[in-house]
Amino acid sequence: IAPVRFDREKVFRVKPQDEKEANIIKDLAKTNELDFWYPDAAHHVAANMTVDFRVSEKESQTIQAALDQNKMHYEILIHDLQEEIEKQFDVKED
Amino acid sequence: SPDRHSYAKYKNWEKIVAWTEKMVNKHPEMVSRIKIGSTAEDNPLYVLKIGKEDERRKSVFMDCGIHAREWISPAFCQWFVYQATKTYGKNKIMTKLLDKMNFYVLPVFNVDGYIWSWTKNRMWRKNRSKNQNSKCIGTDLNRNFNASWDSFPPTGNPCDETYRGQAPESEKETKAVTAFIRSHLKSIKVYITFHSYSQVLLFPYGYTSKLPPNHEDLDKVAKISTNALSTRYETRYVYGPIESTMYRTSGSSLDWAYDLGIKHTFAFELRDKGKFGFLLPESQIKQTCKETMLAVKFIAKYILKNTS
């Protein structure tokens, strides 16, 4: 199996302001493949919690449109995950 | 030299195994390696025992790498062993701790998952055991402990990242660790498990909002150790019970160890707070380890002084 690549995958940070917004994230998790970084899983998402999740390039447009449409506040922590994976090795071998 | 082990870089499993052998060879009077079991894919589970032979002394059990993608965690366990052996006889606190206590360090708990995160999928979290009647692989080892295992939240789907396994301690890795801790229960006074990320220091419970009987003591230790941590680089940690500080979780090693009778159990969620998340750059490894050492040394010192 070739190693998985994460080209142009994104990590979103969303702060649901209330139960309604928390449920929007949970619903998005049902129809999109979201890898929750914090909290560990969709069922933990609650109002006023910082929520970080990874999403593929393709689905990120759907996610962004849904968040914009619902006027939810979010930021993109990582724009290209594969790049960050390669950049984490930033110390030369002694 | 080629076999030099750089603590400022992430190491794959093969290099960590070689490092364990090197530490035993270099410090035979202080370091011994115990094979406590094997994984779903038959990799060995090694615990390094740091300290003198006497098994009756108070001891600390620390595990790293229960979640495969949290690479800073195994990096800290390696750093701890390195610092303990290097500063014994030089640093007053470490010398006193090692003269009176033993440390059991499990550098990588989820070996199969860690290997997979290096070779196939950097974002992998669970172990690599096969699940009956499902194409989905893996169990979240930190949901597989017998601590309110099947209560809320629902973690019964093998395809979930937080799948709890078929039964409590269904996983070989979990069984190996619980068997070791049970057999050393008389001496183990504190259990510490290292995760990332969030910069949080947690104590029981996760499976209930009920506070443990000694929560004031746990809170005090967490407060002082996070203060000690912040003295180095002003890294701010939040601390508190899992359930109210993060969210409700069942089947965690922390709650299990506490209910088994180890009345001081802590979980570190190491750097950072999300800028890099699981992909903390190597250039932050040393700082993260140095500051965390201050907290761990305080906890050990406190336990040495305040437990019977």
CSV table of C-alpha atoms in Angstrom, one decimal:
chain,number,residue,atom,x,y,z
A,1,ILE,CA,0.0,0.0,0.0
A,2,ALA,CA,1.5,3.3,-1.0
A,3,PRO,CA,1.7,5.9,1.9
A,4,VAL,CA,-1.3,8.1,2.1
A,5,ARG,CA,-0.7,11.7,0.9
A,6,PHE,CA,-2.5,14.7,2.2
A,7,ASP,CA,-2.0,17.2,-0.6
A,8,ARG,CA,-3.9,20.4,-0.1
A,9,GLU,CA,-5.9,18.8,2.7
A,10,LYS,CA,-7.0,21.4,5.2
A,11,VAL,CA,-7.4,21.7,9.0
A,12,PHE,CA,-10.3,23.9,10.0
A,13,ARG,CA,-10.8,25.5,13.4
A,14,VAL,CA,-14.5,26.4,14.2
A,15,LYS,CA,-15.9,27.8,17.4
A,16,PRO,CA,-19.6,26.9,17.5
A,17,GLN,CA,-21.4,29.7,19.4
A,18,ASP,CA,-24.4,27.7,20.3
A,19,GLU,CA,-26.1,24.3,20.2
A,20,LYS,CA,-27.4,25.0,16.7
A,21,GLU,CA,-23.9,25.6,15.3
A,22,ALA,CA,-22.6,22.6,17.2
A,23,ASN,CA,-25.3,20.5,15.5
A,24,ILE,CA,-24.3,21.9,12.1
A,25,ILE,CA,-20.8,20.6,12.6
A,26,LYS,CA,-22.2,17.2,13.7
A,27,ASP,CA,-24.4,17.1,10.6
A,28,LEU,CA,-21.5,18.0,8.3
A,29,ALA,CA,-19.6,15.1,10.0
A,30,LYS,CA,-22.4,12.7,8.9
A,31,THR,CA,-22.1,13.7,5.2
A,32,ASN,CA,-18.4,14.4,4.9
A,33,GLU,CA,-15.3,12.6,6.0
A,34,LEU,CA,-14.1,14.9,8.8
A,35,ASP,CA,-11.1,13.7,10.9
A,36,PHE,CA,-11.5,15.4,14.3
A,37,TRP,CA,-8.3,16.6,15.8
A,38,TYR,CA,-10.0,18.3,18.8
A,39,PRO,CA,-12.2,16.9,20.3
A,40,ASP,CA,-11.5,13.3,19.4
A,41,ALA,CA,-14.9,12.7,17.8
A,42,ALA,CA,-18.1,14.5,16.5
A,43,HIS,CA,-20.2,13.4,19.4
A,44,HIS,CA,-18.0,15.5,21.7
A,45,VAL,CA,-18.7,18.7,19.8
A,46,ALA,CA,-20.5,21.2,22.0
A,47,ALA,CA,-21.2,25.0,22.0
A,48,ASN,CA,-18.3,27.3,22.9
A,49,MET,CA,-15.8,24.5,22.2
A,50,THR,CA,-12.8,25.0,19.9
A,51,VAL,CA,-13.2,22.4,17.2
A,52,ASP,CA,-10.4,21.4,14.9
A,53,PHE,CA,-10.9,18.9,12.0
A,54,ARG,CA,-9.1,17.8,8.9
A,55,VAL,CA,-10.9,17.5,5.6
A,56,SER,CA,-9.9,16.6,2.0
A,57,GLU,CA,-9.3,19.3,-0.6
A,58,LYS,CA,-12.4,18.2,-2.4
A,59,GLU,CA,-14.7,18.3,0.6
A,60,SER,CA,-13.2,21.5,2.0
A,61,GLN,CA,-15.1,23.6,-0.5
A,62,THR,CA,-18.3,22.0,0.6
A,63,ILE,CA,-17.4,22.7,4.3
A,64,GLN,CA,-16.4,26.2,3.7
A,65,ALA,CA,-19.6,27.0,1.8
A,66,ALA,CA,-21.7,25.4,4.6
A,67,LEU,CA,-19.9,27.5,7.2
A,68,ASP,CA,-20.2,30.7,5.2
A,69,GLN,CA,-23.8,30.0,4.5
A,70,ASN,CA,-24.5,29.6,8.2
A,71,LYS,CA,-22.3,32.6,9.0
A,72,MET,CA,-20.2,30.6,11.3
A,73,HIS,CA,-16.8,31.9,12.4
A,74,TYR,CA,-13.9,29.7,11.4
A,75,GLU,CA,-10.2,29.8,10.4
A,76,ILE,CA,-8.0,27.5,8.4
A,77,LEU,CA,-5.2,26.3,10.6
A,78,ILE,CA,-3.4,24.3,7.9
A,79,HIS,CA,-3.9,24.9,4.2
A,80,ASP,CA,-1.9,22.0,2.9
A,81,LEU,CA,-1.4,19.2,5.3
A,82,GLN,CA,1.1,17.4,3.1
A,83,GLU,CA,3.4,20.4,3.2
A,84,GLU,CA,3.2,20.6,7.0
A,85,ILE,CA,4.0,16.9,7.2
A,86,GLU,CA,7.1,17.4,5.3
A,87,LYS,CA,8.0,20.6,7.1
A,88,GLN,CA,7.8,19.0,10.6
A,89,PHE,CA,11.3,17.5,10.0
A,90,ASP,CA,13.0,20.9,10.4
A,91,VAL,CA,16.0,19.8,12.5
A,92,LYS,CA,19.1,18.5,10.7
A,93,GLU,CA,20.5,15.2,11.9
A,94,ASP,CA,23.3,16.0,14.3
B,1,SER,CA,28.6,9.2,15.1
B,2,PRO,CA,25.9,7.4,13.0
B,3,ASP,CA,24.4,5.7,16.0
B,4,ARG,CA,24.0,8.8,17.9
B,5,HIS,CA,20.4,9.2,19.1
B,6,SER,CA,19.3,12.8,18.4
B,7,TYR,CA,16.6,13.7,20.9
B,8,ALA,CA,15.7,16.7,18.8
B,9,LYS,CA,14.3,14.6,16.0
B,10,TYR,CA,11.4,12.2,15.7
B,11,LYS,CA,12.4,8.6,15.6
B,12,ASN,CA,10.8,5.7,13.9
B,13,TRP,CA,10.1,2.5,15.8
B,14,GLU,CA,13.3,0.7,14.6
B,15,LYS,CA,15.4,3.6,16.0
B,16,ILE,CA,13.6,3.6,19.3
B,17,VAL,CA,14.2,-0.1,19.8
B,18,ALA,CA,17.9,0.4,19.1
B,19,TRP,CA,17.8,3.3,21.5
B,20,THR,CA,16.4,1.1,24.3
B,21,GLU,CA,19.2,-1.4,23.8
B,22,LYS,CA,21.7,1.4,23.8
B,23,MET,CA,20.4,2.9,27.1
B,24,VAL,CA,20.5,-0.5,28.8
B,25,ASN,CA,24.1,-1.1,27.5
B,26,LYS,CA,25.2,2.4,28.5
B,27,HIS,CA,23.6,2.4,32.0
B,28,PRO,CA,23.3,-1.2,33.1
B,29,GLU,CA,23.3,-0.2,36.7
B,30,MET,CA,20.3,2.1,36.2
B,31,VAL,CA,18.4,1.0,33.1
B,32,SER,CA,16.8,-2.4,32.4
B,33,ARG,CA,14.4,-3.3,29.7
B,34,ILE,CA,11.3,-5.4,30.4
B,35,LYS,CA,9.3,-7.0,27.6
B,36,ILE,CA,5.7,-6.7,29.0
B,37,GLY,CA,4.0,-8.3,26.0
B,38,SER,CA,3.4,-7.9,22.3
B,39,THR,CA,1.1,-6.1,20.0
B,40,ALA,CA,-1.7,-7.2,17.6
B,41,GLU,CA,1.0,-7.5,14.9
B,42,ASP,CA,3.5,-9.1,17.3
B,43,ASN,CA,5.8,-6.2,17.9
B,44,PRO,CA,7.3,-6.2,21.4
B,45,LEU,CA,6.1,-3.9,24.1
B,46,TYR,CA,9.1,-2.7,26.1
B,47,VAL,CA,9.1,-0.9,29.4
B,48,LEU,CA,12.3,0.7,30.5
B,49,LYS,CA,12.9,0.6,34.3
B,50,ILE,CA,15.0,3.5,35.5
B,51,GLY,CA,16.3,3.1,39.0
B,52,LYS,CA,17.9,0.7,41.4
B,53,GLU,CA,17.0,-3.0,41.7
B,54,ASP,CA,14.8,-2.7,44.7
B,55,GLU,CA,11.2,-3.3,43.5
B,56,ARG,CA,9.7,-2.2,46.8
B,57,ARG,CA,10.5,1.4,46.3
B,58,LYS,CA,7.8,3.9,45.3
B,59,SER,CA,7.6,4.1,41.5
B,60,VAL,CA,6.1,6.1,38.7
B,61,PHE,CA,4.6,4.6,35.6
B,62,MET,CA,4.7,6.7,32.5
B,63,ASP,CA,3.4,5.8,29.0
B,64,CYS,CA,3.8,7.5,25.7
B,65,GLY,CA,2.4,7.0,22.2
B,66,ILE,CA,-1.0,5.5,23.0
B,67,HIS,CA,-2.3,7.4,20.0
B,68,ALA,CA,-0.1,6.8,16.9
B,69,ARG,CA,-0.1,10.3,15.4
B,70,GLU,CA,0.9,12.1,18.6
B,71,TRP,CA,4.6,11.9,17.9
B,72,ILE,CA,5.7,14.5,20.5
B,73,SER,CA,4.7,12.0,23.1
B,74,PRO,CA,7.2,9.2,22.4
B,75,ALA,CA,9.8,12.0,21.9
B,76,PHE,CA,9.2,13.1,25.5
B,77,CYS,CA,9.6,9.6,27.0
B,78,GLN,CA,12.9,9.2,25.2
B,79,TRP,CA,14.0,12.6,26.5
B,80,PHE,CA,12.9,11.7,30.1
B,81,VAL,CA,15.1,8.5,30.1
B,82,TYR,CA,18.0,10.4,28.6
B,83,GLN,CA,17.8,13.2,31.1
B,84,ALA,CA,17.4,10.8,34.1
B,85,THR,CA,20.5,8.9,33.1
B,86,LYS,CA,22.4,11.9,32.2
B,87,THR,CA,21.7,14.1,35.2
B,88,TYR,CA,21.8,11.4,37.9
B,89,GLY,CA,24.6,12.4,40.2
B,90,LYS,CA,24.6,15.9,38.8
B,91,ASN,CA,21.1,17.3,39.3
B,92,LYS,CA,20.1,17.3,42.9
B,93,ILE,CA,16.4,16.6,42.4
B,94,MET,CA,16.8,13.9,39.8
B,95,THR,CA,19.5,12.2,42.0
B,96,LYS,CA,17.2,12.3,45.0
B,97,LEU,CA,14.3,10.9,42.9
B,98,LEU,CA,16.3,8.1,41.5
B,99,ASP,CA,17.9,7.2,44.8
B,100,LYS,CA,14.5,6.7,46.3
B,101,MET,CA,12.1,5.8,43.4
B,102,ASN,CA,11.9,3.8,40.2
B,103,PHE,CA,10.4,5.0,36.9
B,104,TYR,CA,8.7,2.6,34.6
B,105,VAL,CA,8.7,4.2,31.1
B,106,LEU,CA,6.7,2.7,28.2
B,107,PRO,CA,8.2,4.7,25.3
B,108,VAL,CA,5.6,3.6,22.7
B,109,PHE,CA,2.3,2.0,23.8
B,110,ASN,CA,0.7,1.7,20.4
B,111,VAL,CA,3.6,0.3,18.4
B,112,ASP,CA,1.7,-1.0,15.4
B,113,GLY,CA,-0.1,2.3,15.0
B,114,TYR,CA,3.1,4.3,15.4
B,115,ILE,CA,4.8,2.2,12.7
B,116,TRP,CA,1.8,2.8,10.5
B,117,SER,CA,1.9,6.5,11.0
B,118,TRP,CA,5.5,6.5,9.9
B,119,THR,CA,5.1,4.2,6.9
B,120,LYS,CA,1.6,4.5,5.6
B,121,ASN,CA,-0.6,7.2,7.2
B,122,ARG,CA,0.7,10.1,9.2
B,123,MET,CA,-2.8,10.8,10.5
B,124,TRP,CA,-3.4,7.3,12.0
B,125,ARG,CA,-4.6,7.2,15.6
B,126,LYS,CA,-5.8,3.7,16.6
B,127,ASN,CA,-3.9,0.4,16.9
B,128,ARG,CA,-3.9,-2.0,13.9
B,129,SER,CA,-5.9,-4.9,15.2
B,130,LYS,CA,-8.6,-6.3,12.8
B,131,ASN,CA,-12.2,-6.0,13.8
B,132,GLN,CA,-14.6,-8.9,13.3
B,133,ASN,CA,-17.4,-8.2,10.8
B,134,SER,CA,-15.9,-4.9,9.8
B,135,LYS,CA,-13.5,-3.7,7.1
B,136,CYS,CA,-12.4,-1.0,9.5
B,137,ILE,CA,-9.1,-1.5,11.3
B,138,GLY,CA,-8.1,-0.6,14.8
B,139,THR,CA,-9.2,0.2,18.3
B,140,ASP,CA,-8.6,3.4,20.2
B,141,LEU,CA,-6.5,2.0,23.0
B,142,ASN,CA,-7.5,4.9,25.2
B,143,ARG,CA,-11.1,3.8,25.1
B,144,ASN,CA,-10.3,0.1,25.7
B,145,PHE,CA,-9.7,0.2,29.4
B,146,ASN,CA,-12.3,-1.2,31.9
B,147,ALA,CA,-13.4,2.2,33.2
B,148,SER,CA,-17.0,2.7,32.5
B,149,TRP,CA,-16.1,1.2,29.2
B,150,ASP,CA,-19.5,1.0,27.5
B,151,SER,CA,-21.1,4.1,28.8
B,152,PHE,CA,-21.6,7.4,27.0
B,153,PRO,CA,-20.3,8.5,24.5
B,154,PRO,CA,-21.1,5.8,22.0
B,155,THR,CA,-17.8,4.3,20.8
B,156,GLY,CA,-19.1,0.9,19.5
B,157,ASN,CA,-18.5,1.4,15.8
B,158,PRO,CA,-15.2,-0.1,14.5
B,159,CYS,CA,-15.0,2.6,11.9
B,160,ASP,CA,-15.0,5.4,14.5
B,161,GLU,CA,-11.6,6.9,15.4
B,162,THR,CA,-12.6,6.4,19.1
B,163,TYR,CA,-13.7,2.8,18.7
B,164,ARG,CA,-13.5,1.2,22.1
B,165,GLY,CA,-12.8,-2.4,21.0
B,166,GLN,CA,-14.9,-5.5,21.3
B,167,ALA,CA,-14.6,-5.7,25.1
B,168,PRO,CA,-12.6,-4.0,27.9
B,169,GLU,CA,-9.0,-4.9,27.5
B,170,SER,CA,-9.8,-6.7,24.3
B,171,GLU,CA,-6.5,-5.5,22.8
B,172,LYS,CA,-3.2,-7.2,23.4
B,173,GLU,CA,-1.5,-3.9,24.1
B,174,THR,CA,-4.1,-2.9,26.7
B,175,LYS,CA,-3.8,-6.3,28.4
B,176,ALA,CA,-0.1,-6.1,28.5
B,177,VAL,CA,-0.1,-2.7,30.2
B,178,THR,CA,-2.8,-3.5,32.7
B,179,ALA,CA,-1.2,-6.8,33.6
B,180,PHE,CA,2.1,-5.0,34.3
B,181,ILE,CA,0.6,-2.2,36.3
B,182,ARG,CA,-1.5,-4.7,38.4
B,183,SER,CA,1.6,-6.8,39.1
B,184,HIS,CA,3.5,-3.7,40.3
B,185,LEU,CA,0.5,-2.0,42.0
B,186,LYS,CA,2.1,-2.1,45.4
B,187,SER,CA,4.9,0.2,44.3
B,188,ILE,CA,3.3,2.4,41.6
B,189,LYS,CA,2.2,5.6,43.3
B,190,VAL,CA,1.6,7.7,40.2
B,191,TYR,CA,0.5,7.0,36.6
B,192,ILE,CA,1.2,9.6,33.9
B,193,THR,CA,0.2,9.3,30.3
B,194,PHE,CA,1.4,11.6,27.5
B,195,HIS,CA,-0.7,12.7,24.6
B,196,SER,CA,-1.0,15.7,22.3
B,197,TYR,CA,-2.1,18.4,21.6
B,198,SER,CA,-3.8,21.2,23.6
B,199,GLN,CA,-1.4,22.1,26.5
B,200,VAL,CA,-3.7,20.7,29.2
B,201,LEU,CA,-2.9,18.6,32.3
B,202,LEU,CA,-5.8,16.4,33.2
B,203,PHE,CA,-6.8,14.2,36.1
B,204,PRO,CA,-9.8,11.9,36.8
B,205,TYR,CA,-12.6,11.5,36.0
B,206,GLY,CA,-13.5,11.4,32.3
B,207,TYR,CA,-16.4,9.0,32.6
B,208,THR,CA,-18.3,11.1,35.2
B,209,SER,CA,-18.6,14.6,36.4
B,210,LYS,CA,-18.2,13.3,39.9
B,211,LEU,CA,-14.9,14.5,41.5
B,212,PRO,CA,-12.5,11.9,42.9
B,213,PRO,CA,-12.2,12.0,46.7
B,214,ASN,CA,-8.7,13.5,46.6
B,215,HIS,CA,-9.5,16.0,43.8
B,216,GLU,CA,-8.2,18.9,45.8
B,217,ASP,CA,-4.8,17.2,46.1
B,218,LEU,CA,-4.8,16.4,42.4
B,219,ASP,CA,-5.8,20.0,41.6
B,220,LYS,CA,-3.0,21.3,43.8
B,221,VAL,CA,-0.4,19.1,42.2
B,222,ALA,CA,-1.7,20.0,38.7
B,223,LYS,CA,-1.6,23.7,39.5
B,224,ILE,CA,1.9,23.7,40.8
B,225,SER,CA,3.3,21.4,38.1
B,226,THR,CA,1.8,23.5,35.3
B,227,ASN,CA,3.3,26.6,37.0
B,228,ALA,CA,6.7,24.8,37.1
B,229,LEU,CA,6.3,24.0,33.4
B,230,SER,CA,5.6,27.6,32.5
B,231,THR,CA,8.7,28.9,34.2
B,232,ARG,CA,10.9,27.7,31.4
B,233,TYR,CA,9.3,29.2,28.3
B,234,GLU,CA,6.1,30.7,29.7
B,235,THR,CA,4.1,27.9,28.0
B,236,ARG,CA,0.6,28.1,29.4
B,237,TYR,CA,-1.3,24.9,30.4
B,238,VAL,CA,-4.9,24.6,31.6
B,239,TYR,CA,-5.5,21.9,34.2
B,240,GLY,CA,-8.5,20.1,35.7
B,241,PRO,CA,-10.7,17.0,35.6
B,242,ILE,CA,-11.1,15.4,32.2
B,243,GLU,CA,-14.8,15.7,32.0
B,244,SER,CA,-15.2,19.4,32.8
B,245,THR,CA,-11.9,20.5,31.3
B,246,MET,CA,-12.3,18.7,28.0
B,247,TYR,CA,-15.3,16.4,27.6
B,248,ARG,CA,-16.8,13.1,28.8
B,249,THR,CA,-14.8,10.0,27.8
B,250,SER,CA,-15.1,6.4,28.8
B,251,GLY,CA,-12.6,3.6,28.9
B,252,SER,CA,-9.5,5.8,29.5
B,253,SER,CA,-6.3,4.5,31.0
B,254,LEU,CA,-6.3,7.5,33.5
B,255,ASP,CA,-9.6,6.6,35.0
B,256,TRP,CA,-8.8,2.9,35.1
B,257,ALA,CA,-5.5,3.4,36.9
B,258,TYR,CA,-7.2,5.7,39.4
B,259,ASP,CA,-10.0,3.2,40.1
B,260,LEU,CA,-7.4,0.4,40.4
B,261,GLY,CA,-6.0,2.3,43.3
B,262,ILE,CA,-3.3,4.6,42.0
B,263,LYS,CA,-4.5,7.8,43.6
B,264,HIS,CA,-2.4,10.2,41.5
B,265,THR,CA,-3.0,9.8,37.8
B,266,PHE,CA,-2.4,12.5,35.2
B,267,ALA,CA,-2.6,13.0,31.5
B,268,PHE,CA,-0.5,15.6,29.7
B,269,GLU,CA,-1.8,16.9,26.4
B,270,LEU,CA,1.5,18.4,25.2
B,271,ARG,CA,2.2,21.2,22.7
B,272,ASP,CA,0.8,22.9,20.9
B,273,LYS,CA,-2.6,24.5,20.9
B,274,GLY,CA,-3.4,23.8,17.3
B,275,LYS,CA,-1.1,25.9,15.1
B,276,PHE,CA,0.6,22.7,14.1
B,277,GLY,CA,-1.4,20.2,16.1
B,278,PHE,CA,-0.1,16.7,15.7
B,279,LEU,CA,2.6,18.0,13.3
B,280,LEU,CA,4.6,19.9,15.9
B,281,PRO,CA,7.9,20.7,14.2
B,282,GLU,CA,11.0,19.0,15.4
B,283,SER,CA,12.4,22.4,16.3
B,284,GLN,CA,9.9,22.5,19.2
B,285,ILE,CA,10.7,19.0,20.6
B,286,LYS,CA,13.5,20.1,22.9
B,287,GLN,CA,11.6,23.0,24.4
B,288,THR,CA,8.5,20.9,24.9
B,289,CYS,CA,10.5,18.2,26.6
B,290,LYS,CA,12.5,20.5,28.8
B,291,GLU,CA,9.4,22.3,30.1
B,292,THR,CA,7.5,19.0,30.6
B,293,MET,CA,10.5,17.6,32.6
B,294,LEU,CA,10.0,20.4,35.2
B,295,ALA,CA,6.3,19.3,35.7
B,296,VAL,CA,7.1,15.6,35.9
B,297,LYS,CA,9.9,16.1,38.3
B,298,PHE,CA,7.7,18.2,40.6
B,299,ILE,CA,5.0,15.5,40.5
B,300,ALA,CA,7.5,12.7,41.3
B,301,LYS,CA,9.0,14.8,44.1
B,302,TYR,CA,5.5,15.5,45.5
B,303,ILE,CA,4.6,11.8,45.5
B,304,LEU,CA,7.9,10.9,47.1
B,305,LYS,CA,7.1,13.2,49.9
B,306,ASN,CA,3.4,12.9,50.3
B,307,THR,CA,2.5,9.2,49.8
B,308,SER,CA,3.0,6.3,52.1
